[in-house]
Coordinates of C-alpha atoms in Angstrom, one line a residue:
Chain V
X1 CA -49.6 -53.2 -12.6
X2 CA -50.6 -53.6 -9.3
X3 CA -54.5 -52.8 -8.8
X4 CA -53.9 -51.5 -5.3
X5 CA -53.0 -48.4 -6.7
X6 CA -54.8 -46.0 -9.4
X7 CA -55.0 -48.1 -12.5
X8 CA -54.3 -45.1 -14.8
X9 CA -51.3 -43.8 -13.2
X10 CA -49.7 -47.4 -12.6
X11 CA -50.3 -47.6 -16.6
X12 CA -48.6 -44.2 -17.3
X13 CA -45.4 -45.3 -14.9
X14 CA -45.1 -48.7 -16.7
X15 CA -45.5 -47.1 -19.7
X16 CA -42.9 -44.7 -19.5
X17 CA -40.6 -47.4 -17.9
X18 CA -41.2 -49.8 -21.0
X19 CA -40.3 -46.9 -23.2
X20 CA -37.1 -45.9 -21.5
X21 CA -36.4 -49.3 -21.4
X22 CA -37.1 -50.0 -25.0
X23 CA -38.7 -53.4 -23.5
X24 CA -41.4 -54.4 -26.0
X25 CA -42.6 -57.4 -24.0
X26 CA -43.4 -54.8 -20.9
X27 CA -44.8 -52.4 -23.3
X28 CA -47.1 -55.6 -24.6
X29 CA -48.0 -56.7 -21.3
X30 CA -49.9 -53.2 -20.5
X31 CA -52.5 -54.2 -22.9
X32 CA -55.1 -56.2 -23.5
X33 CA -55.1 -58.5 -26.0
X34 CA -58.1 -56.8 -27.9
X35 CA -56.8 -53.5 -27.5
X36 CA -58.3 -50.7 -29.6
X37 CA -55.8 -47.6 -30.3
X38 CA -56.6 -44.7 -31.9
X39 CA -52.9 -43.4 -32.2
X40 CA -51.7 -39.7 -32.8
X41 CA -49.9 -41.0 -36.1
X42 CA -50.7 -42.0 -39.7
X43 CA -53.6 -44.4 -39.2
X44 CA -57.2 -44.3 -38.1
X45 CA -57.1 -47.1 -35.9
X46 CA -54.9 -50.1 -34.8
X47 CA -56.6 -53.1 -33.3
X48 CA -55.2 -56.1 -31.4
X49 CA -52.0 -57.0 -29.3
X50 CA -50.1 -58.0 -32.0
X51 CA -50.4 -55.0 -34.3
X52 CA -49.8 -52.4 -31.1
X53 CA -46.9 -54.9 -30.2
X54 CA -45.2 -54.6 -33.9
X55 CA -45.4 -50.6 -33.7
X56 CA -43.7 -50.8 -30.3
X57 CA -41.1 -53.2 -31.9
X58 CA -40.6 -51.1 -35.0
X59 CA -40.7 -47.7 -32.7
X60 CA -37.7 -49.0 -30.5
X61 CA -35.9 -50.5 -33.0
X62 CA -35.9 -46.9 -35.0
X63 CA -34.5 -45.4 -32.0
X64 CA -30.8 -47.0 -32.1
X65 CA -28.9 -45.6 -29.2
X66 CA -31.4 -43.3 -28.6
X67 CA -33.7 -43.1 -25.9
X68 CA -37.0 -41.4 -24.9
X69 CA -38.1 -40.4 -21.5
X70 CA -41.9 -40.0 -21.1
X71 CA -43.4 -37.5 -18.4
X72 CA -47.2 -36.6 -17.8
X73 CA -48.8 -33.7 -16.4
X74 CA -52.5 -33.1 -15.4
X75 CA -53.5 -36.7 -14.9
X76 CA -57.4 -37.2 -13.8
X77 CA -58.4 -40.8 -13.7
X78 CA -61.5 -42.5 -12.1
X79 CA -62.0 -46.1 -11.0
X80 CA -65.2 -47.7 -10.7
X81 CA -65.2 -51.6 -10.0
X82 CA -64.0 -53.2 -13.1
X83 CA -63.6 -50.3 -15.2
X84 CA -61.3 -47.2 -14.9
X85 CA -60.4 -44.3 -17.5
X86 CA -57.9 -41.5 -17.3
X87 CA -56.4 -38.9 -19.3
X88 CA -53.2 -36.6 -19.1
X89 CA -50.7 -34.8 -21.2
X90 CA -47.6 -36.5 -22.3
X91 CA -44.1 -35.3 -23.2
X92 CA -41.7 -37.4 -25.3
X93 CA -38.5 -36.4 -24.7
X94 CA -35.5 -38.3 -27.0
X95 CA -31.8 -38.1 -25.6
X96 CA -28.9 -38.9 -27.1
X97 CA -26.4 -41.7 -25.9
X98 CA -24.8 -39.1 -24.0
X99 CA -27.8 -37.9 -22.3
X100 CA -28.0 -35.0 -24.7
X101 CA -31.7 -33.8 -25.4
X102 CA -32.6 -33.7 -29.1
X103 CA -36.2 -33.1 -29.5
X104 CA -39.8 -33.4 -27.5
X105 CA -43.3 -33.3 -28.4
X106 CA -46.2 -33.2 -26.4
X107 CA -49.9 -35.3 -27.0
X108 CA -53.3 -35.8 -25.0
X109 CA -53.6 -39.4 -24.0
X110 CA -57.0 -41.2 -22.6
X111 CA -56.8 -44.5 -21.6
X112 CA -59.7 -47.0 -20.6
X113 CA -58.7 -49.8 -18.6
X114 CA -60.6 -52.9 -17.7
X115 CA -59.8 -55.4 -14.9
X116 CA -59.1 -59.2 -16.0
X117 CA -58.3 -62.0 -13.6
X118 CA -57.2 -59.4 -11.3
X119 CA -54.7 -57.1 -13.5
X120 CA -55.7 -54.1 -15.4
X121 CA -55.2 -54.0 -18.8
X122 CA -55.3 -50.9 -21.0
X123 CA -58.8 -52.0 -23.6
X124 CA -58.6 -48.5 -25.2
X125 CA -55.9 -45.6 -25.9
X126 CA -56.6 -42.7 -27.9
X127 CA -53.3 -40.1 -28.5
X128 CA -53.7 -36.9 -30.3
X129 CA -52.8 -33.2 -30.9
X130 CA -55.2 -30.6 -31.3
X131 CA -55.2 -29.5 -35.2
X132 CA -54.8 -25.4 -35.7
X133 CA -57.9 -24.8 -38.2
X134 CA -56.1 -22.4 -40.1
X135 CA -53.4 -24.4 -41.3
X136 CA -54.6 -28.0 -40.6
X137 CA -51.4 -29.1 -38.8
X138 CA -51.4 -30.5 -35.8
X139 CA -49.9 -28.4 -32.9
X140 CA -47.5 -30.5 -31.2
X141 CA -46.0 -28.3 -28.5
X142 CA -48.1 -27.6 -25.5
X143 CA -45.9 -24.5 -24.4
X144 CA -47.7 -24.6 -20.8
X145 CA -51.0 -23.3 -22.5
X146 CA -54.3 -24.3 -22.2
Chain T
X1 CA -80.3 -39.9 -21.7
X2 CA -82.1 -43.4 -20.4
X3 CA -79.7 -45.5 -18.3
X4 CA -81.7 -48.6 -19.5
X5 CA -79.9 -48.6 -23.1
X6 CA -75.9 -48.5 -23.7
X7 CA -74.8 -45.2 -22.5
X8 CA -72.4 -44.8 -24.8
X9 CA -74.8 -45.4 -27.9
X10 CA -77.2 -43.2 -26.1
X11 CA -74.9 -40.6 -25.7
X12 CA -74.0 -40.5 -29.3
X13 CA -77.7 -40.3 -30.3
X14 CA -78.5 -37.6 -28.3
X15 CA -75.1 -35.6 -29.5
X16 CA -76.5 -36.3 -33.0
X17 CA -80.0 -35.1 -32.2
X18 CA -78.5 -31.9 -30.4
X19 CA -76.1 -31.2 -33.1
X20 CA -79.0 -31.9 -35.9
X21 CA -81.5 -29.2 -33.9
X22 CA -78.4 -27.1 -33.3
X23 CA -79.7 -27.1 -29.3
X24 CA -77.5 -25.7 -27.0
X25 CA -79.2 -26.8 -23.8
X26 CA -79.8 -30.5 -25.3
X27 CA -76.2 -30.7 -26.1
X28 CA -75.1 -29.3 -22.3
X29 CA -77.4 -31.7 -20.7
X30 CA -75.0 -34.6 -21.8
X31 CA -71.9 -33.5 -20.0
X32 CA -71.2 -33.1 -16.7
X33 CA -70.3 -29.7 -14.9
X34 CA -66.6 -30.8 -14.7
X35 CA -66.2 -32.5 -18.0
X36 CA -62.6 -32.4 -19.8
X37 CA -62.6 -32.1 -23.1
X38 CA -59.8 -33.1 -25.3
X39 CA -61.3 -31.4 -28.8
X40 CA -60.2 -31.9 -32.3
X41 CA -59.5 -28.3 -33.1
X42 CA -57.2 -25.7 -31.6
X43 CA -56.8 -26.0 -27.9
X44 CA -55.0 -28.6 -25.8
X45 CA -58.1 -28.8 -23.6
X46 CA -61.8 -27.2 -22.4
X47 CA -62.7 -27.9 -18.8
X48 CA -66.1 -27.2 -17.2
X49 CA -69.6 -27.2 -18.8
X50 CA -69.7 -23.6 -18.9
X51 CA -66.6 -23.4 -21.6
X52 CA -67.9 -26.2 -23.1
X53 CA -71.4 -24.9 -23.6
X54 CA -70.0 -21.4 -25.1
X55 CA -68.1 -23.7 -27.4
X56 CA -71.3 -25.1 -28.6
X57 CA -73.3 -21.7 -28.8
X58 CA -70.6 -20.2 -31.1
X59 CA -70.5 -23.6 -33.3
X60 CA -74.2 -23.5 -33.7
X61 CA -74.6 -19.9 -34.1
X62 CA -72.0 -19.8 -37.2
X63 CA -74.1 -22.5 -39.3
X64 CA -76.5 -19.9 -40.2
X65 CA -78.9 -21.9 -42.2
X66 CA -76.6 -24.8 -42.7
X67 CA -77.4 -28.0 -40.6
X68 CA -75.1 -30.7 -39.7
X69 CA -75.7 -34.6 -39.6
X70 CA -73.5 -36.6 -37.3
X71 CA -73.3 -40.6 -38.2
X72 CA -70.9 -42.8 -36.6
X73 CA -69.6 -46.2 -37.5
X74 CA -67.5 -49.0 -35.4
X75 CA -68.9 -48.0 -31.9
X76 CA -67.3 -50.0 -29.6
X77 CA -68.2 -49.8 -25.8
X78 CA -68.0 -50.9 -22.3
X79 CA -70.3 -50.6 -19.2
X80 CA -69.4 -51.4 -15.8
X81 CA -71.4 -50.1 -12.8
X82 CA -71.3 -46.3 -12.6
X83 CA -68.6 -46.0 -15.5
X84 CA -68.5 -46.5 -19.1
X85 CA -66.4 -45.8 -21.8
X86 CA -67.0 -45.8 -25.7
X87 CA -65.2 -45.2 -29.0
X88 CA -66.3 -45.0 -32.6
X89 CA -65.6 -42.9 -35.8
X90 CA -67.7 -39.7 -36.2
X91 CA -68.6 -38.3 -39.7
X92 CA -70.0 -34.3 -39.7
X93 CA -72.1 -33.6 -42.9
X94 CA -72.9 -29.9 -43.4
X95 CA -76.0 -29.5 -45.5
X96 CA -77.3 -26.1 -47.0
X97 CA -80.8 -25.2 -46.0
X98 CA -82.4 -26.8 -49.5
X99 CA -80.5 -29.8 -48.4
X100 CA -77.7 -29.8 -50.5
X101 CA -74.6 -31.7 -49.2
X102 CA -71.9 -28.9 -48.7
X103 CA -68.9 -31.0 -46.5
X104 CA -68.1 -33.6 -44.7
X105 CA -65.6 -34.8 -41.9
X106 CA -64.6 -37.6 -40.3
X107 CA -62.8 -37.6 -36.7
X108 CA -62.4 -40.4 -33.6
X109 CA -64.3 -40.2 -30.5
X110 CA -63.9 -41.6 -27.2
X111 CA -65.9 -40.6 -24.2
X112 CA -66.2 -41.6 -20.3
X113 CA -69.3 -41.3 -18.9
X114 CA -70.5 -41.8 -15.2
X115 CA -73.7 -42.2 -13.4
X116 CA -74.6 -39.6 -11.4
X117 CA -77.9 -39.7 -9.7
X118 CA -79.2 -42.0 -12.1
X119 CA -78.4 -40.3 -15.1
X120 CA -75.3 -40.8 -17.3
X121 CA -73.3 -37.8 -17.8
X122 CA -70.2 -37.4 -20.4
X123 CA -67.2 -36.5 -17.9
X124 CA -64.4 -37.0 -20.5
X125 CA -64.3 -36.5 -24.4
X126 CA -61.8 -36.9 -26.6
X127 CA -61.9 -36.3 -30.5
X128 CA -59.2 -36.2 -33.0
X129 CA -58.0 -37.1 -36.3
X130 CA -54.7 -39.2 -37.4
X131 CA -51.5 -37.2 -38.5
X132 CA -50.0 -37.5 -41.5
X133 CA -45.9 -37.9 -40.4
X134 CA -44.4 -36.3 -43.5
X135 CA -46.6 -32.8 -44.0
X136 CA -47.7 -32.9 -40.2
X137 CA -51.4 -32.3 -41.2
X138 CA -54.1 -33.8 -39.8
X139 CA -56.1 -36.6 -41.9
X140 CA -59.8 -35.5 -42.0
X141 CA -61.3 -38.3 -44.1
X142 CA -61.4 -41.9 -43.2
X143 CA -62.2 -43.1 -46.8
X144 CA -63.2 -46.6 -45.3
X145 CA -59.6 -47.5 -44.9
X146 CA -58.4 -48.4 -41.3

């Protein structure tokens, strides 16, 4: 990531490019070695780049001929010296090899980034979806509503 | 919040004290006027202190004679100049007026804080629980596992 632009937006763009290309190395390069992730799915936390890289490898490997497009909306960020944070809504849309849209889900992302040796790295990532109180289920579509 | 201590830990301590006392003013004082919240429950986001203060008023008012103890574990934070972030696991435990433990749930919290006029304020809060892929339900107990 360049440090001449907003490091949060640069991270989102590079994340989307890495996912689109199913490029594990490009994905892993966005994160600090000691990254702590609170991921939407399954686990309470995931620590360290090796574990997070393994998640990406499994995810990209599971896609077969499908590709996933990541877009974001309502991004807000703030950079102060060697630290930055930002948050946004993400939409993940899976496409078949022929380009057909297969499925889509939304989530919320918050990132903290630190500048190490002149490069911004993600040190903390938190993704989630809000939970419906009555059903206990995660709501995975935003439908444009707040 | 004092700015001589870790602003994230100071915020968690002050948050727990405000919740224990059901003190809406003390709760609201922790947050920036322009706070953006990704809350565990119901909504995709909540913007601005007035909306967040109304949430606290409704929450505290709904408790009747109950009180809620907030504790945290595995807190990690980083402060850089006028910006700080941190993340932790929170446990909310409700007690009856006689002190009996009624129920408890866990969640994950990430905060971004900014120093404004010498005081740290929470500018972004993200709370969530991981979602079980098979059932689509949020897992609200950590059970000590990672």
